[in-house]
XYZ file of C-alpha atoms in Angstrom:
601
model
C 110.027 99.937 63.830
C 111.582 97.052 65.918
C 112.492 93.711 65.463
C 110.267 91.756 67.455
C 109.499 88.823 65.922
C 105.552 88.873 65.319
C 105.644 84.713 65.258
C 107.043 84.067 68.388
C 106.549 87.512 70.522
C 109.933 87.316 71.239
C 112.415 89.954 71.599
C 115.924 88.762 69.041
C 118.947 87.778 70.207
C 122.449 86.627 68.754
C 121.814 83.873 66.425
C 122.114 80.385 68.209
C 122.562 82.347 71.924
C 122.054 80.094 74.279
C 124.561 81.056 77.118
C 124.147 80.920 81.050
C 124.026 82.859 83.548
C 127.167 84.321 85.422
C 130.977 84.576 84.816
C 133.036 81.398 84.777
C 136.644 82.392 85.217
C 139.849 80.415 83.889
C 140.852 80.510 86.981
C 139.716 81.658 90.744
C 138.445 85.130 89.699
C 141.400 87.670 90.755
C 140.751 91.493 89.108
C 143.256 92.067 86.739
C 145.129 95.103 86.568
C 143.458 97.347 83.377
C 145.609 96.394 80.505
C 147.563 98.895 78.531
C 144.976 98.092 75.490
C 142.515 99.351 77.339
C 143.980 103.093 77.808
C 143.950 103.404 74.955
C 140.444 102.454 74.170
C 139.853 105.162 76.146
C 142.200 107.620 75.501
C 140.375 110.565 74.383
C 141.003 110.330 70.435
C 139.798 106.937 70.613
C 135.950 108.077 69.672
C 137.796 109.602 66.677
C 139.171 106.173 65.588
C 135.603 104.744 64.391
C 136.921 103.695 60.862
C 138.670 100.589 62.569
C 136.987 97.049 61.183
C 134.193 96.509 62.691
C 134.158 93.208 64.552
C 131.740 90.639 63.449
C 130.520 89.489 66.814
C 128.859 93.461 67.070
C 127.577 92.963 63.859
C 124.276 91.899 64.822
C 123.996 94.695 67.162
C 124.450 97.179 64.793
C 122.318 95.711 62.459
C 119.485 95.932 65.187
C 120.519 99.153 66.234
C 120.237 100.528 62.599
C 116.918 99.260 61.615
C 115.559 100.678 64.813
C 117.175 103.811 65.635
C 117.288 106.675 63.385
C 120.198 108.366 65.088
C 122.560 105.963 66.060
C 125.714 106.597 67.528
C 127.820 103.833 66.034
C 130.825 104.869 67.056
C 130.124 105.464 70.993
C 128.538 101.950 70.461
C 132.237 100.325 68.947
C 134.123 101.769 71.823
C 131.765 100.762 74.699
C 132.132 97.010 73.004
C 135.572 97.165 72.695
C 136.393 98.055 76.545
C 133.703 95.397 77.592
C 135.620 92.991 75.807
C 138.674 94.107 77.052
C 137.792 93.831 80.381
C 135.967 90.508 80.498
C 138.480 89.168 78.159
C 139.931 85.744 80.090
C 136.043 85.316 81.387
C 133.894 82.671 80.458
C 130.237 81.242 80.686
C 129.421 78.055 82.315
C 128.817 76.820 78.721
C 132.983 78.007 77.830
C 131.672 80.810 75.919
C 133.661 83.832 76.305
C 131.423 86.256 79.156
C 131.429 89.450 76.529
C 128.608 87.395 74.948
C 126.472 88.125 77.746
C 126.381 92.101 77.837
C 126.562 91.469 73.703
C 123.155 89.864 73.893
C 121.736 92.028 76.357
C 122.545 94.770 74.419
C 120.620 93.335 71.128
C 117.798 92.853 73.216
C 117.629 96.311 74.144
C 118.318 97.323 70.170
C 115.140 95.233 69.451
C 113.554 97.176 71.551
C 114.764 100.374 69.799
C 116.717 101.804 72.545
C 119.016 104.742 72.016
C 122.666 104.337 71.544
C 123.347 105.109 75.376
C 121.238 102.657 76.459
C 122.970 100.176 74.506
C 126.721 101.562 75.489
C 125.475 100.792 79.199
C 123.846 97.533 78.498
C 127.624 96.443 77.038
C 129.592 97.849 80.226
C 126.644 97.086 82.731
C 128.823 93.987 84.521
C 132.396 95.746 84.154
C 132.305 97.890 87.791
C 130.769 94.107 89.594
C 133.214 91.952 87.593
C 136.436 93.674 86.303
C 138.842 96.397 87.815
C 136.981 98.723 86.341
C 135.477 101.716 88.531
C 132.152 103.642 88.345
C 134.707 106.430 88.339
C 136.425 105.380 85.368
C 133.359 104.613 83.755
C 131.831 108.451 84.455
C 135.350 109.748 83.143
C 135.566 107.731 80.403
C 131.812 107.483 79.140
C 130.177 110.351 80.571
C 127.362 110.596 83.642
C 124.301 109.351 81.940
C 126.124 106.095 81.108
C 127.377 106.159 84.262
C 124.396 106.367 86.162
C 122.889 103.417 84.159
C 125.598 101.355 84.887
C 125.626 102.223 88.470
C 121.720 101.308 88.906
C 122.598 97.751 87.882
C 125.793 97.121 89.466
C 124.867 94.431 92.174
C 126.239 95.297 96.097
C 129.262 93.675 97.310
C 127.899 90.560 98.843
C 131.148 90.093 101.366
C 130.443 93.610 102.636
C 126.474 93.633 102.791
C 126.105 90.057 103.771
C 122.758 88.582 103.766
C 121.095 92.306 103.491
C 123.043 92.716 99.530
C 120.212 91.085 97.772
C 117.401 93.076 99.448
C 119.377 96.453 99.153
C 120.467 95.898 95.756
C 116.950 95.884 94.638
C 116.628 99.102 96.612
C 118.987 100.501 95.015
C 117.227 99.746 91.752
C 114.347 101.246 92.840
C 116.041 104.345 93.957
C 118.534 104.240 90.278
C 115.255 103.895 88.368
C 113.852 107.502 90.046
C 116.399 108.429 88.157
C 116.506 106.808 85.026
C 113.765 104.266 84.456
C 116.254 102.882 81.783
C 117.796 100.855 84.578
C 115.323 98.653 85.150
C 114.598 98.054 81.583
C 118.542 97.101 81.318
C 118.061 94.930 84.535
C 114.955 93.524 82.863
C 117.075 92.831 79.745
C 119.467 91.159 81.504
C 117.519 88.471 83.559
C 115.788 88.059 80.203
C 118.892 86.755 78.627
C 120.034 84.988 81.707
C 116.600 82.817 81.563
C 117.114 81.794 78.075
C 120.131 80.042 79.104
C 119.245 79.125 82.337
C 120.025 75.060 81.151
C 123.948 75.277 82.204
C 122.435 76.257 85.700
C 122.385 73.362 88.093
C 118.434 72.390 89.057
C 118.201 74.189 92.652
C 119.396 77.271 91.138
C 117.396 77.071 87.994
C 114.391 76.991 90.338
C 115.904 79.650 92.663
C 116.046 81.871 89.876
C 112.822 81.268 88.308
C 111.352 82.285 91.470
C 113.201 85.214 91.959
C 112.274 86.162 88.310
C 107.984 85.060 88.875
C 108.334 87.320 91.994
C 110.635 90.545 91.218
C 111.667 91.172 87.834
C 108.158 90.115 86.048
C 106.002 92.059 88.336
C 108.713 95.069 87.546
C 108.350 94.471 83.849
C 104.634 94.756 84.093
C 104.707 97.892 86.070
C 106.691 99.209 83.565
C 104.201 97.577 80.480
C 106.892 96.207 78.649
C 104.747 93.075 77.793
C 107.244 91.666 75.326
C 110.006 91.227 77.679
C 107.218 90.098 80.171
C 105.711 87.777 78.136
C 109.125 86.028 77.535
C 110.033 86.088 81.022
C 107.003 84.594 82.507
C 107.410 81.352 80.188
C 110.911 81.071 80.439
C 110.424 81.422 84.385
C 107.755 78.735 83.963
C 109.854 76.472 82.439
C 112.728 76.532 84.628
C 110.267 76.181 87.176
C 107.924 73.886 86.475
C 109.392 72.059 83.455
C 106.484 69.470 83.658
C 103.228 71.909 83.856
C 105.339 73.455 80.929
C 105.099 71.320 78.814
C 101.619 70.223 79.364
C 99.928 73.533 79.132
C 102.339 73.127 75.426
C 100.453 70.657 74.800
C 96.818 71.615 75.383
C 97.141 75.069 73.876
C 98.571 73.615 70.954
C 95.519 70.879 70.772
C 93.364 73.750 72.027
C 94.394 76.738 68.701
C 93.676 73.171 66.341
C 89.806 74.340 66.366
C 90.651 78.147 66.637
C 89.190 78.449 62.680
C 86.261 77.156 63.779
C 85.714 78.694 66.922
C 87.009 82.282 65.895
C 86.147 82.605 62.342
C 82.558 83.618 62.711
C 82.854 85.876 65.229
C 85.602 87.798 63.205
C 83.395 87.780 60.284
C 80.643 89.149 62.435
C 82.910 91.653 63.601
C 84.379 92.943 60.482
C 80.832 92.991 59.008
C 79.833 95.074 62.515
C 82.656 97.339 62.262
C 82.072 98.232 58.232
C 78.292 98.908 59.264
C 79.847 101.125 61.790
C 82.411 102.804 59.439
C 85.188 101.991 61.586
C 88.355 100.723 59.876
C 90.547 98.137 62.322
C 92.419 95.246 62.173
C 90.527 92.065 63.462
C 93.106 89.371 64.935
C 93.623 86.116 67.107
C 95.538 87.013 70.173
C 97.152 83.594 71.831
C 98.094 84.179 75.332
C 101.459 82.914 76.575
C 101.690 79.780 78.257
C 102.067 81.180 81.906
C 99.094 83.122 81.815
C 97.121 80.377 80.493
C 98.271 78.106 83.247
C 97.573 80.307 86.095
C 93.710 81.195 84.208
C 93.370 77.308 84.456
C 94.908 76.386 87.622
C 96.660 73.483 85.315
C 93.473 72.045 85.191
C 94.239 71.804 81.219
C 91.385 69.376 80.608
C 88.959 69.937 77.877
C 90.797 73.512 77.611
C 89.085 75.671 74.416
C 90.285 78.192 72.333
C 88.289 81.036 73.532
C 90.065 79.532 76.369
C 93.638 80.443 75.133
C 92.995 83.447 72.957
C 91.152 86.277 72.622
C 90.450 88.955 69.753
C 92.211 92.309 69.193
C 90.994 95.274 67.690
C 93.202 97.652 66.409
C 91.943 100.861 65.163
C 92.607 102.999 62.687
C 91.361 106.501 64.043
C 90.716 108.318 67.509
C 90.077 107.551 71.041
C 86.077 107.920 69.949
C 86.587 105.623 67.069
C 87.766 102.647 69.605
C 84.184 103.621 71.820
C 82.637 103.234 68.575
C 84.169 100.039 67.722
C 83.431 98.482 70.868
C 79.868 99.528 70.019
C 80.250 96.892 67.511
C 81.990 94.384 68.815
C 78.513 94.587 71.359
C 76.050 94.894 68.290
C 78.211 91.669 66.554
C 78.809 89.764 69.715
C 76.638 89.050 72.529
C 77.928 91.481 75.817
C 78.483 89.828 79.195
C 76.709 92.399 81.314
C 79.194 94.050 83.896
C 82.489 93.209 81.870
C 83.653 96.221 80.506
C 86.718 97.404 81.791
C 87.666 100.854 80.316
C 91.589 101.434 80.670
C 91.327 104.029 78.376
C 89.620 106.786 80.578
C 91.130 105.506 83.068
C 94.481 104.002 82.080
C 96.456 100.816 84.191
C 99.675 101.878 86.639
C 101.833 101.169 83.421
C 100.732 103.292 80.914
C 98.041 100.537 79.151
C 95.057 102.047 77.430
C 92.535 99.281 75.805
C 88.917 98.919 76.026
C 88.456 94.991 77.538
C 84.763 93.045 77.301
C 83.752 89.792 77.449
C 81.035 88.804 74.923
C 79.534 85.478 73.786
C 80.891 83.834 70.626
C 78.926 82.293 67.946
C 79.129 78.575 69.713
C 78.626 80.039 72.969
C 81.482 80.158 74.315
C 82.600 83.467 76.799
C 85.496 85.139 74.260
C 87.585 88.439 75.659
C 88.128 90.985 72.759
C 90.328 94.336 73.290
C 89.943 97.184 70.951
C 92.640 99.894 70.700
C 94.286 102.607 68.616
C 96.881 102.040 66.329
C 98.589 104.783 68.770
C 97.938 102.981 71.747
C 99.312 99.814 70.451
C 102.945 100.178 70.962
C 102.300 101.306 74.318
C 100.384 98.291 74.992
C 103.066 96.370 73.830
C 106.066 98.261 74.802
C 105.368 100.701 77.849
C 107.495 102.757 79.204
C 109.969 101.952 76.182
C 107.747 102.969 73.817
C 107.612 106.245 75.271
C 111.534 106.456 75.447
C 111.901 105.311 72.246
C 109.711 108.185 71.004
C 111.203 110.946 72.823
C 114.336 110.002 70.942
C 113.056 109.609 67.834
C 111.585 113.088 68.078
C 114.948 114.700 69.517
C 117.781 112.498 67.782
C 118.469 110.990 71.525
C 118.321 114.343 73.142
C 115.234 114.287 75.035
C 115.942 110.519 75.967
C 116.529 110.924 79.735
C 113.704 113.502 80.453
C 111.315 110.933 79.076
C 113.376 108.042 81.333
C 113.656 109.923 84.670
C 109.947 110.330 84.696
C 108.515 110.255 88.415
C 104.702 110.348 87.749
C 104.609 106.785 87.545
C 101.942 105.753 90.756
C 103.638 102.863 91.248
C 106.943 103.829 91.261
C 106.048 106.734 93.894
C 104.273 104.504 95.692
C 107.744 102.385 96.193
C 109.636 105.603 96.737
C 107.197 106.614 99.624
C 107.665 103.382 101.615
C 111.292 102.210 100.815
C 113.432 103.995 103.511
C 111.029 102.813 106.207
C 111.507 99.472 105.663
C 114.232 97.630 107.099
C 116.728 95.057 104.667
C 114.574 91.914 106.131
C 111.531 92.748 105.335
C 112.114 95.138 102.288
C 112.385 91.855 99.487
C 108.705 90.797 101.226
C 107.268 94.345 101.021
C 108.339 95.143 97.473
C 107.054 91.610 96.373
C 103.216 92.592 97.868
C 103.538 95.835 96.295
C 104.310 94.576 92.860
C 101.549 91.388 92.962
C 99.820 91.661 89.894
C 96.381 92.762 89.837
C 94.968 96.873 90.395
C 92.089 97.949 91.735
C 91.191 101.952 91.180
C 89.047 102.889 93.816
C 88.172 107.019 94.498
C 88.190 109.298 97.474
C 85.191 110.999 97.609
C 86.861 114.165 95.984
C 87.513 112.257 93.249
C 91.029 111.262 93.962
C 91.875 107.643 92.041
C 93.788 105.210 94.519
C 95.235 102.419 92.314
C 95.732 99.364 95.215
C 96.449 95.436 94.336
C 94.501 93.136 94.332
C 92.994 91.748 97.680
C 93.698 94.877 99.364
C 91.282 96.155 102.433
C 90.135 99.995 103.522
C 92.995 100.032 105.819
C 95.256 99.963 102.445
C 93.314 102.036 101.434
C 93.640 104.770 104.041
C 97.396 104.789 104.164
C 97.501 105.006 100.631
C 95.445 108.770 101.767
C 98.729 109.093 103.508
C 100.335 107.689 106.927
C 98.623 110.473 108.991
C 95.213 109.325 107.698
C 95.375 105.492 108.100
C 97.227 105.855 111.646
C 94.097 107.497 112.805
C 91.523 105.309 110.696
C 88.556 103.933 112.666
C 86.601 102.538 109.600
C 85.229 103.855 106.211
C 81.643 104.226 104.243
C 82.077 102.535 100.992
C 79.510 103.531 98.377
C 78.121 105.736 101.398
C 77.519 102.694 103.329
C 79.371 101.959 106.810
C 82.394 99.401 105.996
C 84.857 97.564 108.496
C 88.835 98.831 107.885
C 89.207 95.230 106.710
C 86.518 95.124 104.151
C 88.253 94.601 100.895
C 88.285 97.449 98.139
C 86.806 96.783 94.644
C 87.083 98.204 91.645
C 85.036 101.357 91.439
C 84.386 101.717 94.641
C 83.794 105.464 96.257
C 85.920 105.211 99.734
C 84.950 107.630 102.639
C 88.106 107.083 105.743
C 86.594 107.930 108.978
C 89.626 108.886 111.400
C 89.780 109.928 115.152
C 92.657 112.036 116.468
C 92.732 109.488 119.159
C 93.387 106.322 117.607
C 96.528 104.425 117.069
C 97.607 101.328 115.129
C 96.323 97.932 117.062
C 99.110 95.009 115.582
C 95.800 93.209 114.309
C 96.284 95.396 111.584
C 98.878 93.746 110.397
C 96.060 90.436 110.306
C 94.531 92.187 106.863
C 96.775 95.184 106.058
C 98.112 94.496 101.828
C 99.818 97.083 100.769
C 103.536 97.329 101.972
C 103.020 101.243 102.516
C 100.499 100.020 104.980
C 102.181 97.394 106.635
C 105.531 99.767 106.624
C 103.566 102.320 108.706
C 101.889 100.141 110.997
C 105.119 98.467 111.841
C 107.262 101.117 112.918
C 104.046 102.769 114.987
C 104.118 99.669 116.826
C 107.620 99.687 117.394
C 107.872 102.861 118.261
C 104.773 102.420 121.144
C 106.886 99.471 122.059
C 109.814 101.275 122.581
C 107.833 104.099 124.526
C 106.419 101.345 126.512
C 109.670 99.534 127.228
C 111.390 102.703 128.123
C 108.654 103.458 130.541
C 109.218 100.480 132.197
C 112.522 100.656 132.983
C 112.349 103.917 133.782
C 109.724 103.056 136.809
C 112.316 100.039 138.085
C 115.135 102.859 138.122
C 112.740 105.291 140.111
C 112.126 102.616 142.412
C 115.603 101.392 143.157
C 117.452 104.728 143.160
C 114.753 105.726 145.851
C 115.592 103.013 148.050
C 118.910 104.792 147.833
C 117.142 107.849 148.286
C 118.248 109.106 145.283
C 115.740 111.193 143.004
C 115.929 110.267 138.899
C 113.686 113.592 137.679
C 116.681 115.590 139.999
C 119.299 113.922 138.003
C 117.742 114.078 134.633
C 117.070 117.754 135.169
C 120.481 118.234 135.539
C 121.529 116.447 132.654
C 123.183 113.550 134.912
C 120.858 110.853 133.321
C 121.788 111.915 129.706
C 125.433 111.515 130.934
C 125.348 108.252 132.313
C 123.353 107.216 128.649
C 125.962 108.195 126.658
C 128.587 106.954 128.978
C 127.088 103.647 128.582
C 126.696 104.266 124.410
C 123.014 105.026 124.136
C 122.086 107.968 122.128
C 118.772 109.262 124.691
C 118.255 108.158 127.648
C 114.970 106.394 126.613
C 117.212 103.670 124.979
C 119.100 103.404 128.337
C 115.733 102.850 130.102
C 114.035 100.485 127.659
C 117.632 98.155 128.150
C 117.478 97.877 131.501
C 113.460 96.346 130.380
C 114.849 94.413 127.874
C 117.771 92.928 130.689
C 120.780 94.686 128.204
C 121.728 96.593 130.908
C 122.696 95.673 133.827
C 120.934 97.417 136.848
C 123.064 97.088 139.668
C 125.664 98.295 137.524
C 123.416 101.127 136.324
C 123.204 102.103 140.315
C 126.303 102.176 140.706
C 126.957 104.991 137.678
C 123.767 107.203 139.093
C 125.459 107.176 142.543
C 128.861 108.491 141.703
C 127.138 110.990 139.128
């Protein structure tokens, strides 16, 4: 069980939390030295001292961590709060609340969820290494390497030492931290969660910054990992930062728009229920409204007239099998008119995250178009929860034990997909790839073996052919698509059976880059084309150092034969001599000078 709040859909936090986002010190921020209190915090016989008073500001915490956890660790969870504390003692939000309220809430967030107790301990020390004297060291001596490791993953890189690359490699960094441990994005996600819900101390221009930021990273990550509830949260909070006005319009016409939802929903759930009895199926039947984001981007604001099959949809939630959700959609179809060709079956095939649901469209009583999902009562929390879900089971089963295995899982598409491309890319164009690769929308497409491609939406049989691997798509010439002939820049559908037609012979042309999606695609074309560009460019100024050292009747293959070339390279600091000749193209190098060093070899 969690806490979730079934009213709202949103995940609790401290009672009357409404804090901002970063550390406001007393004073220019200097790191203190790590006061003697704090050694002995973390002495070792301090996890024996667990009978001390608890402090009330945890009590929520625990609370959350009790009704959700059946093995909690409440001790481990004391200690980690009283170092935090500690260390950000003399720290303060823009609002003047102390900072420990921060990692407090973030960690009660995570207890909602129903997170194990190192999860949490993390979540409470996950700013000490970026804000206080304290040391990932310290923290993997003093807590232990799992803990460490989380903490680590959401540390943020030194911006005075990574410059205008830190934000690009930090979320690298996640990416590689959450191969590891797919708990550190849910912490990260945590975290911007609480930081949007009290975005208001932010001034405007960052408010908007970081609702950006959170529309184009941190949701997208949150969907790929199907935690919907922090998602769901996210997205409006984001939208309100954002777009305060369109807010609070779209506010206003769902509200207006859920006024008639008895009339427009209440026959079609009592032709349901009737359907699903006649069926023998036994399932909760109930009104789904969607959050406010979603509905504004289904709308394109245009909020006029807006319905409430417009804003809400039915669930069905099974009690039985996968076959008994088959058979219920049977009846939503025998209840409900079917819109022919909008079935979407994401339970034989399940989504990148983990979501199983059977989705069709169908005609209401009134005639209105009306979505309805039917699931299991086991795939529900999934739906809801994700990857958390999962995590949360694993220590249920094992009293935390099994709790990493399940988090370091690497059969996540997605998250292989990022691992594949990642290195390639270089810090200004890595924020740019990882944002195409986590736009929303999938589309499963097949090899003609039968092997599923999952691609976003938009993308072409180019993306489609690197996704095959970067072998395959440099030497793509074009594709048959449902056996017939296709362009690489036709775009892939849903469904669709793709054939890649390669030659040994052909190379990336940069119009590629005119229609190529995917960043793995876009990755690989790139560096081919900078690598023929380098080939090129040293070829050039190879040819212009032929010619001139034969006017001095000098021969270059004679002096690279005898290594005299790669001499004069790495006299001059180039690694090969290819660099030294695509310089002297690129007017780097000087030739004359270059002359001179070739003559006195």
């Amino acid at each position: 069980m969690t806490t979730l709040n079934p009213a709202n859909g949103k995940v609790p936090g401290p009672p009357g939390a409404a804090l901002p986002d970063g550390p406001l010190p007393v004073a220019p921020r200097r790191r203190r030295p790590l006061a003697p209190v704090l050694y002995r915090l973390i002495a070792p016989g301090a996890r024996a001292r667990a009978a001390d008073p608890v402090p009330s500001a945890l009590a929520p915490l625990l609370a959350a961590h009790r009704a959700a956890c059946p093995h909690p660790d409440e001790a481990a969870l004391l200690r980690g709060y009283r170092v935090a504390e500690e260390l950000h003692r003399g720290q303060l939000r823009k609002s003047g609340a102390p900072y420990i309220t921060h990692p407090l809430a973030v960690a009660t967030i995570l207890a909602g969820l129903g997170l194990d107790t190192t999860t949490l301990v993390a979540a409470l020390l996950h700013d000490t290494v970026e804000d206080t004297p304290y040391t990932l060291g310290q923290v993997r001596a003093d807590f232990g390497d799992e803990i460490a490791v989380l903490v680590d993953g959401v540390t943020k890189l030194d911006g005075e030492r990574w410059g205008d690359r830190a934000e690009a490699e930090t979320f690298r960094k996640i990416v590689l931290s959450a191969a590891a441990d797919l708990r550190v994005l849910v912490i990260k996600l945590a975290d911007r969660l609480h930081n949007l819900r009290t975005l208001g101390f932010q001034p405007p221009h960052k408010r908007a910054r970081i609702a950006k930021a959170s529309h184009e990273l941190l949701v997208p990550f949150a969907e790929r990992l199907g935690v919907h509830v922090l998602k769901r949260e996210m997205d409006d909070l984001a939208f309100a930062a954002g777009d305060p006005g369109a807010h609070a319009a779209t506010g206003r016409a769902v509200r207006a728009a859920m006024r008639g939802a008895p009339a427009a929903f209440g026959p079609a759930v009592t032709r349901l229920r009737g359907a699903l009895a006649e069926h023998r199926v036994r399932a909760d039947v109930s009104v789904r409204v969607s959050h406010l984001y979603a509905v504004h981007k289904a709308t394109g604001g245009d909020l006029a007239g807006l319905r409430p099959c417009q804003v809400a949809r039915l669930l069905v939630v099974v009690d039985g099998a996968e076959r008994d959700c088959y058979v219920a959609l049977g009846a939503v179809h025998a209840a409900l008119h079917p819109i022919s060709g909008r079935v979407a079956d994401y339970i034989a095939l399940p989504k990148d995250n983990l979501y199983r649901s059977l989705h069709t469209r169908v005609i209401s009583p009134d005639g209105d178009p009306l979505e309805v999902i039917v699931r299991s009562r086991a795939m529900h929390p999934v739906a809801e929860y994700g990857i958390v879900a999962h995590i949360r089971d694993a220590a249920h089963r094992t009293g935390g034990e099994g709790t990493g295995a399940v988090a370091g899982r690497r059969d996540l598409e997605w998250l292989g997909r990022l691992l594949a491309w990642q290195s390639d890319a270089p810090s200004e164009r890595f924020l740019e790839n990882l944002r195409t690769d986590l736009a929303e929308g999938d589309v499963a497409a097949l090899s003609p073996a039968g092997q599923i491609v999952t691609l976003p939406a938009g993308a072409t049989v180019l993306d489609f052919a690197y996704a095959l691997g970067p072998a395959t798509g440099d030497r793509s010439i074009g594709a048959l698509v449902n056996g017939r002939p296709a362009a690489l820049s036709a775009e892939v559908r849903g469904g669709n059976v793709v054939e890649v037609l390669t030659d040994p012979g052909s190379v990336p042309s940069a119009d590629w880059l005119d229609f190529a999606v995917t960043a793995p695609a876009r990755v690989h074309i790139g560096q081919a084309l900078a690598r023929r560009g380098a080939e090129e460019a040293a070829e050039a100024g190879r040819r212009l150092l032929v010619r001139a050292l034969a006017r001095r009747e000098l021969d270059l293959l004679a002096a690279e034969a005898h290594g005299d070339s790669l001499a004069v390279a790495r006299d001059l600091g180039y690694l090969e001599v290819d660099e030294m000749y695509a310089a002297l193209t690129a007017g780097t190098l000087d030739l004359a000078d270059l002359l001179a060093r070739f003559a006195g070899a």
